[in-house]
């Protein structure tokens, strides 16, 4: 069987796609089509025998609005030409994100396809990327999919209800299957390695937040809590420079920032953390529902757990349920510094036991089995 995986975003932006490609490549002929350059992953594609097709910057036009419009028109036609060339009765198209679905449009309904959503979307029509800036009825496309794939159980039930889906909805967690699971990895970036070494030499422990920084990520009181415990801990943020990060840098000088390393290299830094942070505040961003953050599906919970790193998080149903079931972390109040300090103290009381439970939780998710079940019903 042949699986055509299409993703408009670069691979570093959606690490779960790396896991998906790795799993699929074990049993199927995989063609990965993208509109982004992913040259840093060429070794991965070669090792996994994945056919990689990047349709971008082919026209070599000058920068500007008109060339960009022309190129998007032509690239979309090229993508569908590649799909048609490789598609037959024994082929499945797997789109990995809602933006990828919107880019390909309603023509997807003419094919056998699996639709994967990275976010929780309540609206039925999503605006495409200019010049395809008309609204695409993503609900109707989802209703035509052989399977809808989401990363969290509650999202599956909510999405199915919102879009009145009769087709199967599967939960494929955002677990990385490329996780080394070995603590204290060698950090390849010289500057970042020096930063981490200086913290370790000082005898302090790293409390780490990794990922995107925007209005749904409230880290202020984590910084203040670590500042009150500065003899023992250093708060480290690993992420790209955004307005959210700049706001924190202008307000506080007691945390350390590390530039984002593209997945899976970022796990080199993760492996040195003592406690991992998750923060999800329900706020509407673009077309994504406010419930997206409340029913979060973070890949970082698996990235922390794979190294045996206990966690602190605010009260979101999936995190609270997982923490309670597995004993891998503490739920804290984002608005209360004392609550965060108490959470740190509770983790330290039985740290080694929690570290073991983190690894047990990580190993409990059988990604390859879930993917096999998804393919089986198509």
Short mmCIF file of C-alpha atoms in Angstrom, two decimals:
data_model
loop_
_atom_site.label_atom_id
_atom_site.label_comp_id
_atom_site.label_asym_id
_atom_site.label_seq_id
_atom_site.Cartn_x
_atom_site.Cartn_y
_atom_site.Cartn_z
CA UNK A 1 0.00 0.00 0.00
CA UNK A 2 1.10 3.55 -0.75
CA UNK A 3 0.53 6.43 1.69
CA UNK A 4 0.79 9.99 0.37
CA UNK A 5 1.35 12.31 3.33
CA UNK A 6 0.77 16.00 2.64
CA UNK A 7 1.69 18.84 4.98
CA UNK A 8 1.89 22.51 4.09
CA UNK A 9 3.85 23.44 7.23
CA UNK A 10 7.57 22.72 7.74
CA UNK A 11 8.33 19.58 9.74
CA UNK A 12 9.89 21.46 12.65
CA UNK A 13 6.53 23.20 13.22
CA UNK A 14 4.63 19.91 13.68
CA UNK A 15 6.90 17.33 15.37
CA UNK A 16 4.10 14.69 15.54
CA UNK A 17 4.42 14.32 11.76
CA UNK A 18 7.94 12.95 12.24
CA UNK A 19 6.47 10.18 14.38
CA UNK A 20 3.74 9.47 11.84
CA UNK A 21 6.20 9.27 8.95
CA UNK A 22 8.49 6.99 10.95
CA UNK A 23 5.66 4.59 11.83
CA UNK A 24 4.16 4.49 8.33
CA UNK A 25 7.56 3.90 6.72
CA UNK A 26 7.94 0.59 8.60
CA UNK A 27 5.13 -1.04 6.58
CA UNK A 28 4.18 1.16 3.64
CA UNK A 29 5.58 3.02 0.68
CA UNK A 30 5.46 6.60 1.96
CA UNK A 31 5.54 9.72 -0.19
CA UNK A 32 5.85 12.95 1.78
CA UNK A 33 4.76 16.05 -0.14
CA UNK A 34 5.25 19.49 1.34
CA UNK A 35 5.32 23.17 0.41
CA UNK A 36 8.24 23.83 2.76
CA UNK A 37 11.96 23.20 2.70
CA UNK A 38 12.96 20.38 5.06
CA UNK A 39 16.58 19.85 4.07
CA UNK A 40 17.64 19.22 7.68
CA UNK A 41 15.55 16.04 7.58
CA UNK A 42 17.03 14.55 4.43
CA UNK A 43 18.99 11.98 6.45
CA UNK A 44 15.77 10.95 8.19
CA UNK A 45 13.97 10.54 4.84
CA UNK A 46 16.83 8.46 3.44
CA UNK A 47 17.07 6.20 6.49
CA UNK A 48 13.32 5.59 6.50
CA UNK A 49 13.19 5.19 2.71
CA UNK A 50 10.58 7.96 2.48
CA UNK A 51 10.09 9.56 -0.91
CA UNK A 52 10.35 13.28 -0.21
CA UNK A 53 8.89 15.82 -2.63
CA UNK A 54 9.19 19.52 -1.82
CA UNK A 55 7.23 21.81 -4.11
CA UNK A 56 8.42 25.28 -3.19
CA UNK A 57 10.52 28.09 -4.62
CA UNK A 58 10.49 26.33 -7.95
CA UNK A 59 9.91 29.47 -10.01
CA UNK A 60 12.81 31.44 -8.53
CA UNK A 61 10.79 34.63 -8.92
CA UNK A 62 11.73 37.93 -7.35
CA UNK A 63 10.30 38.71 -3.91
CA UNK A 64 7.00 40.52 -3.91
CA UNK A 65 3.23 40.07 -3.76
CA UNK A 66 2.60 39.24 -7.42
CA UNK A 67 5.33 36.55 -7.66
CA UNK A 68 4.03 34.99 -4.43
CA UNK A 69 0.48 34.84 -5.83
CA UNK A 70 1.65 33.28 -9.09
CA UNK A 71 3.82 30.76 -7.26
CA UNK A 72 1.02 29.63 -4.96
CA UNK A 73 -1.27 29.04 -7.90
CA UNK A 74 1.36 27.02 -9.74
CA UNK A 75 2.55 25.09 -6.69
CA UNK A 76 -0.98 23.98 -5.84
CA UNK A 77 -1.38 22.64 -9.37
CA UNK A 78 1.97 20.90 -9.08
CA UNK A 79 0.98 19.24 -5.83
CA UNK A 80 -2.22 17.85 -7.31
CA UNK A 81 -0.29 16.71 -10.38
CA UNK A 82 2.10 14.74 -8.14
CA UNK A 83 -0.81 13.28 -6.16
CA UNK A 84 -2.67 12.18 -9.31
CA UNK A 85 0.50 10.63 -10.73
CA UNK A 86 1.08 8.52 -7.61
CA UNK A 87 -2.52 7.74 -6.71
CA UNK A 88 -4.17 4.42 -7.53
CA UNK A 89 -6.72 2.05 -5.99
CA UNK A 90 -4.21 1.02 -3.30
CA UNK A 91 -3.31 4.54 -2.15
CA UNK A 92 -4.37 6.66 0.82
CA UNK A 93 -3.81 10.41 1.15
CA UNK A 94 -3.05 11.47 4.73
CA UNK A 95 -3.27 15.21 5.47
CA UNK A 96 -1.58 16.10 8.74
CA UNK A 97 -3.14 19.48 9.59
CA UNK A 98 -6.19 21.64 9.02
CA UNK A 99 -4.12 24.14 7.00
CA UNK A 100 -3.04 21.32 4.71
CA UNK A 101 -6.67 20.37 4.11
CA UNK A 102 -7.65 23.97 3.37
CA UNK A 103 -4.77 24.31 0.90
CA UNK A 104 -5.76 21.19 -1.06
CA UNK A 105 -9.44 22.14 -0.91
CA UNK A 106 -12.65 20.30 -1.76
CA UNK A 107 -10.94 18.23 -4.45
CA UNK A 108 -9.81 15.95 -1.61
CA UNK A 109 -13.35 14.53 -1.49
CA UNK A 110 -12.68 12.77 -4.81
CA UNK A 111 -10.00 10.61 -3.18
CA UNK A 112 -9.59 8.15 -0.33
CA UNK A 113 -8.06 10.21 2.45
CA UNK A 114 -7.39 10.43 6.17
CA UNK A 115 -7.85 13.86 7.71
CA UNK A 116 -5.74 14.66 10.74
CA UNK A 117 -6.38 17.77 12.85
CA UNK A 118 -3.74 19.28 15.10
CA UNK A 119 -6.20 21.78 16.60
CA UNK A 120 -9.84 21.84 17.77
CA UNK A 121 -11.98 23.77 15.27
CA UNK A 122 -15.59 24.74 15.86
CA UNK A 123 -16.24 26.83 12.73
CA UNK A 124 -17.28 25.06 9.54
CA UNK A 125 -15.52 27.30 7.03
CA UNK A 126 -11.84 28.24 7.18
CA UNK A 127 -10.26 30.93 5.03
CA UNK A 128 -7.57 29.70 2.67
CA UNK A 129 -4.14 31.22 2.08
CA UNK A 130 -4.13 34.08 -0.42
CA UNK A 131 -4.76 33.91 -3.38
CA UNK A 132 -7.07 31.02 -2.32
CA UNK A 133 -8.60 33.40 0.21
CA UNK A 134 -12.14 32.14 -0.18
CA UNK A 135 -13.63 30.13 2.66
CA UNK A 136 -13.22 26.35 2.46
CA UNK A 137 -15.98 24.24 4.02
CA UNK A 138 -13.67 22.10 6.12
CA UNK A 139 -16.64 20.41 7.82
CA UNK A 140 -17.88 18.91 4.54
CA UNK A 141 -14.37 17.76 3.67
CA UNK A 142 -14.11 16.10 7.10
CA UNK A 143 -17.44 14.34 6.53
CA UNK A 144 -15.97 12.82 3.36
CA UNK A 145 -12.80 11.53 5.02
CA UNK A 146 -12.45 7.79 5.60
CA UNK A 147 -11.13 8.60 9.07
CA UNK A 148 -10.68 11.74 11.16
CA UNK A 149 -7.61 11.71 13.43
CA UNK A 150 -7.21 13.97 16.49
CA UNK A 151 -4.65 13.90 19.32
CA UNK A 152 -6.92 13.80 22.40
CA UNK A 153 -10.04 11.89 23.50
CA UNK A 154 -12.25 14.85 24.47
CA UNK A 155 -11.39 16.59 21.22
CA UNK A 156 -12.56 13.52 19.34
CA UNK A 157 -15.99 13.65 20.96
CA UNK A 158 -16.32 17.43 20.65
CA UNK A 159 -15.16 17.60 17.03
CA UNK A 160 -17.46 14.76 16.04
CA UNK A 161 -20.41 16.56 17.65
CA UNK A 162 -19.65 19.98 16.18
CA UNK A 163 -19.23 18.66 12.64
CA UNK A 164 -21.90 15.92 12.85
CA UNK A 165 -19.47 13.23 11.79
CA UNK A 166 -20.61 9.69 11.07
CA UNK A 167 -17.17 8.48 10.00
CA UNK A 168 -14.70 7.00 12.51
CA UNK A 169 -12.71 9.41 14.70
CA UNK A 170 -9.44 8.05 16.09
CA UNK A 171 -7.20 9.42 18.82
CA UNK A 172 -3.51 9.42 17.88
CA UNK A 173 -1.58 11.05 20.75
CA UNK A 174 1.23 13.49 19.99
CA UNK A 175 3.88 11.10 21.26
CA UNK A 176 7.27 11.20 19.60
CA UNK A 177 8.55 7.78 18.57
CA UNK A 178 12.01 9.26 17.92
CA UNK A 179 12.57 9.90 21.62
CA UNK A 180 16.03 8.77 22.84
CA UNK A 181 14.74 8.27 26.44
CA UNK A 182 18.30 8.76 27.76
CA UNK A 183 18.78 11.65 30.21
CA UNK A 184 21.59 14.20 29.97
CA UNK A 185 22.19 13.98 26.25
CA UNK A 186 25.11 15.74 24.61
CA UNK A 187 23.94 19.12 23.32
CA UNK A 188 25.14 19.73 19.77
CA UNK A 189 24.83 23.54 19.85
CA UNK A 190 27.98 24.98 21.50
CA UNK A 191 26.32 28.10 22.91
CA UNK A 192 23.34 26.24 24.37
CA UNK A 193 25.62 23.55 25.78
CA UNK A 194 27.62 26.24 27.61
CA UNK A 195 24.44 27.75 29.09
CA UNK A 196 23.22 24.38 30.39
CA UNK A 197 26.67 23.43 31.71
CA UNK A 198 26.91 26.69 33.69
CA UNK A 199 23.54 25.98 35.33
CA UNK A 200 24.52 22.41 36.22
CA UNK A 201 27.92 23.49 37.57
CA UNK A 202 26.16 26.01 39.82
CA UNK A 203 24.39 23.10 41.49
CA UNK A 204 20.93 24.33 40.54
CA UNK A 205 18.16 22.32 38.89
CA UNK A 206 16.40 23.28 35.67
CA UNK A 207 12.66 23.88 35.59
CA UNK A 208 11.91 23.97 31.88
CA UNK A 209 9.20 25.33 29.64
CA UNK A 210 9.64 24.46 25.98
CA UNK A 211 7.48 25.47 23.06
CA UNK A 212 5.61 28.41 21.62
CA UNK A 213 4.93 31.54 23.68
CA UNK A 214 1.66 33.43 23.18
CA UNK A 215 -1.42 34.53 25.14
CA UNK A 216 -2.39 30.91 25.98
CA UNK A 217 0.91 30.31 27.77
CA UNK A 218 0.98 32.01 31.19
CA UNK A 219 4.48 31.62 32.63
CA UNK A 220 4.74 34.72 34.86
CA UNK A 221 4.19 33.01 38.19
CA UNK A 222 6.42 30.07 37.28
CA UNK A 223 9.20 32.63 36.85
CA UNK A 224 8.35 34.29 40.17
CA UNK A 225 8.17 30.94 41.97
CA UNK A 226 11.62 29.92 40.69
CA UNK A 227 12.96 33.35 41.68
CA UNK A 228 11.80 32.72 45.26
CA UNK A 229 13.56 29.34 45.09
CA UNK A 230 16.60 30.69 43.22
CA UNK A 231 19.08 28.92 45.50
CA UNK A 232 17.85 25.59 44.12
CA UNK A 233 16.28 26.20 40.70
CA UNK A 234 16.64 28.10 37.44
CA UNK A 235 13.64 28.69 35.18
CA UNK A 236 14.56 28.04 31.55
CA UNK A 237 12.43 28.86 28.50
CA UNK A 238 13.32 27.14 25.24
CA UNK A 239 11.46 28.66 22.32
CA UNK A 240 11.49 31.00 19.38
CA UNK A 241 11.63 34.74 19.94
CA UNK A 242 8.04 36.01 19.95
CA UNK A 243 6.14 38.98 21.35
CA UNK A 244 5.26 36.78 24.33
CA UNK A 245 8.93 36.08 25.07
CA UNK A 246 9.91 39.73 24.66
CA UNK A 247 7.21 40.74 27.14
CA UNK A 248 8.65 38.34 29.72
CA UNK A 249 12.22 39.51 29.06
CA UNK A 250 11.17 43.13 29.55
CA UNK A 251 9.40 42.26 32.81
CA UNK A 252 11.78 39.74 34.42
CA UNK A 253 15.52 39.13 34.46
CA UNK A 254 15.50 35.96 36.54
CA UNK A 255 14.97 33.34 33.81
CA UNK A 256 17.16 31.96 31.05
CA UNK A 257 16.10 31.86 27.41
CA UNK A 258 17.42 29.27 24.95
CA UNK A 259 16.72 29.47 21.24
CA UNK A 260 14.55 26.72 19.81
CA UNK A 261 16.28 23.72 18.29
CA UNK A 262 14.41 21.98 15.49
CA UNK A 263 12.82 18.65 16.41
CA UNK A 264 14.08 16.21 17.46
CA UNK A 265 17.30 18.08 18.40
CA UNK A 266 15.39 20.11 21.00
CA UNK A 267 15.22 16.95 23.11
CA UNK A 268 18.94 17.39 23.83
CA UNK A 269 18.00 20.34 26.04
CA UNK A 270 14.86 18.67 27.43
CA UNK A 271 16.98 15.78 28.71
CA UNK A 272 18.64 18.09 31.27
CA UNK A 273 15.41 19.32 32.87
CA UNK A 274 14.45 18.39 36.43
CA UNK A 275 10.80 19.47 36.17
CA UNK A 276 8.79 20.22 33.03
CA UNK A 277 6.14 22.95 32.69
CA UNK A 278 2.84 22.87 30.81
CA UNK A 279 0.58 25.94 30.67
CA UNK A 280 -2.71 26.21 28.74
CA UNK A 281 -5.05 29.20 29.15
CA UNK A 282 -8.27 28.99 27.08
CA UNK A 283 -8.25 31.96 24.68
CA UNK A 284 -9.38 32.19 21.09
CA UNK A 285 -6.58 32.34 18.51
CA UNK A 286 -7.53 32.83 14.85
CA UNK A 287 -10.07 30.17 13.77
CA UNK A 288 -9.14 27.78 16.60
CA UNK A 289 -11.66 27.26 19.41
CA UNK A 290 -11.03 28.42 22.98
CA UNK A 291 -11.56 24.79 23.98
CA UNK A 292 -8.39 23.89 22.08
CA UNK A 293 -6.25 24.94 25.05
CA UNK A 294 -8.64 23.56 27.67
CA UNK A 295 -8.58 20.13 26.00
CA UNK A 296 -4.90 20.37 25.17
CA UNK A 297 -2.87 17.61 23.56
CA UNK A 298 0.75 18.59 24.15
CA UNK A 299 3.59 16.60 22.64
CA UNK A 300 5.78 17.99 25.42
CA UNK A 301 4.04 15.79 28.02
CA UNK A 302 5.57 12.82 26.19
CA UNK A 303 8.87 14.62 25.62
CA UNK A 304 9.20 15.22 29.37
CA UNK A 305 7.87 11.79 30.35
CA UNK A 306 10.25 9.91 28.07
CA UNK A 307 13.15 11.25 30.13
CA UNK A 308 11.40 10.58 33.43
CA UNK A 309 10.81 14.30 34.09
CA UNK A 310 7.84 15.03 36.42
CA UNK A 311 5.63 17.98 35.48
CA UNK A 312 3.65 20.97 36.71
CA UNK A 313 0.53 22.08 34.84
CA UNK A 314 -2.62 24.11 35.30
CA UNK A 315 -6.06 22.52 35.61
CA UNK A 316 -6.99 21.21 32.16
CA UNK A 317 -9.11 18.02 31.96
CA UNK A 318 -6.65 15.89 29.93
CA UNK A 319 -3.66 16.89 32.07
CA UNK A 320 -5.50 16.54 35.38
CA UNK A 321 -6.78 13.09 34.38
CA UNK A 322 -3.36 11.92 33.20
CA UNK A 323 -1.54 13.28 36.25
CA UNK A 324 -4.03 11.62 38.59
CA UNK A 325 -4.02 8.28 36.76
CA UNK A 326 -0.26 7.99 36.35
CA UNK A 327 1.12 10.16 39.17
CA UNK A 328 3.49 12.01 36.84
CA UNK A 329 2.89 15.58 38.00
CA UNK A 330 1.05 18.16 40.05
CA UNK A 331 -1.79 20.49 39.06
CA UNK A 332 -1.16 24.08 40.21
CA UNK A 333 -2.92 27.45 40.11
CA UNK A 334 -1.27 29.66 37.47
CA UNK A 335 -2.37 32.76 39.39
CA UNK A 336 -0.83 31.71 42.70
CA UNK A 337 2.93 31.62 43.23
CA UNK A 338 2.52 29.71 46.50
CA UNK A 339 0.53 27.00 44.69
CA UNK A 340 3.39 26.55 42.22
CA UNK A 341 5.98 26.40 45.00
CA UNK A 342 3.85 23.79 46.80
CA UNK A 343 3.68 21.77 43.55
CA UNK A 344 7.47 21.80 43.28
CA UNK A 345 7.78 20.67 46.89
CA UNK A 346 5.31 17.80 46.38
CA UNK A 347 7.24 16.57 43.34
CA UNK A 348 10.51 16.62 45.29
CA UNK A 349 8.99 14.49 48.09
CA UNK A 350 8.87 11.40 45.88
CA UNK A 351 10.79 12.47 42.80
CA UNK A 352 12.28 9.09 41.86
CA UNK A 353 8.91 7.35 42.09
CA UNK A 354 7.37 9.97 39.81
CA UNK A 355 10.24 9.61 37.34
CA UNK A 356 9.54 5.88 37.08
CA UNK A 357 5.83 6.55 36.55
CA UNK A 358 6.66 9.06 33.81
CA UNK A 359 8.48 6.38 31.85
CA UNK A 360 5.67 3.90 32.43
CA UNK A 361 3.18 6.43 31.05
CA UNK A 362 5.40 7.08 28.03
CA UNK A 363 5.75 3.38 27.26
CA UNK A 364 2.02 2.73 27.64
CA UNK A 365 1.12 4.48 24.35
CA UNK A 366 1.44 2.05 21.41
CA UNK A 367 1.58 4.42 18.46
CA UNK A 368 2.20 1.77 15.81
CA UNK A 369 -0.87 -0.20 16.92
CA UNK A 370 -3.08 2.88 16.69
CA UNK A 371 -1.81 3.73 13.20
CA UNK A 372 -2.44 0.14 12.10
CA UNK A 373 -6.04 0.39 13.34
CA UNK A 374 -6.53 3.67 11.48
CA UNK A 375 -5.24 2.22 8.20
CA UNK A 376 -7.35 -0.93 8.68
CA UNK A 377 -10.67 0.95 8.58
CA UNK A 378 -9.90 2.91 5.41
#
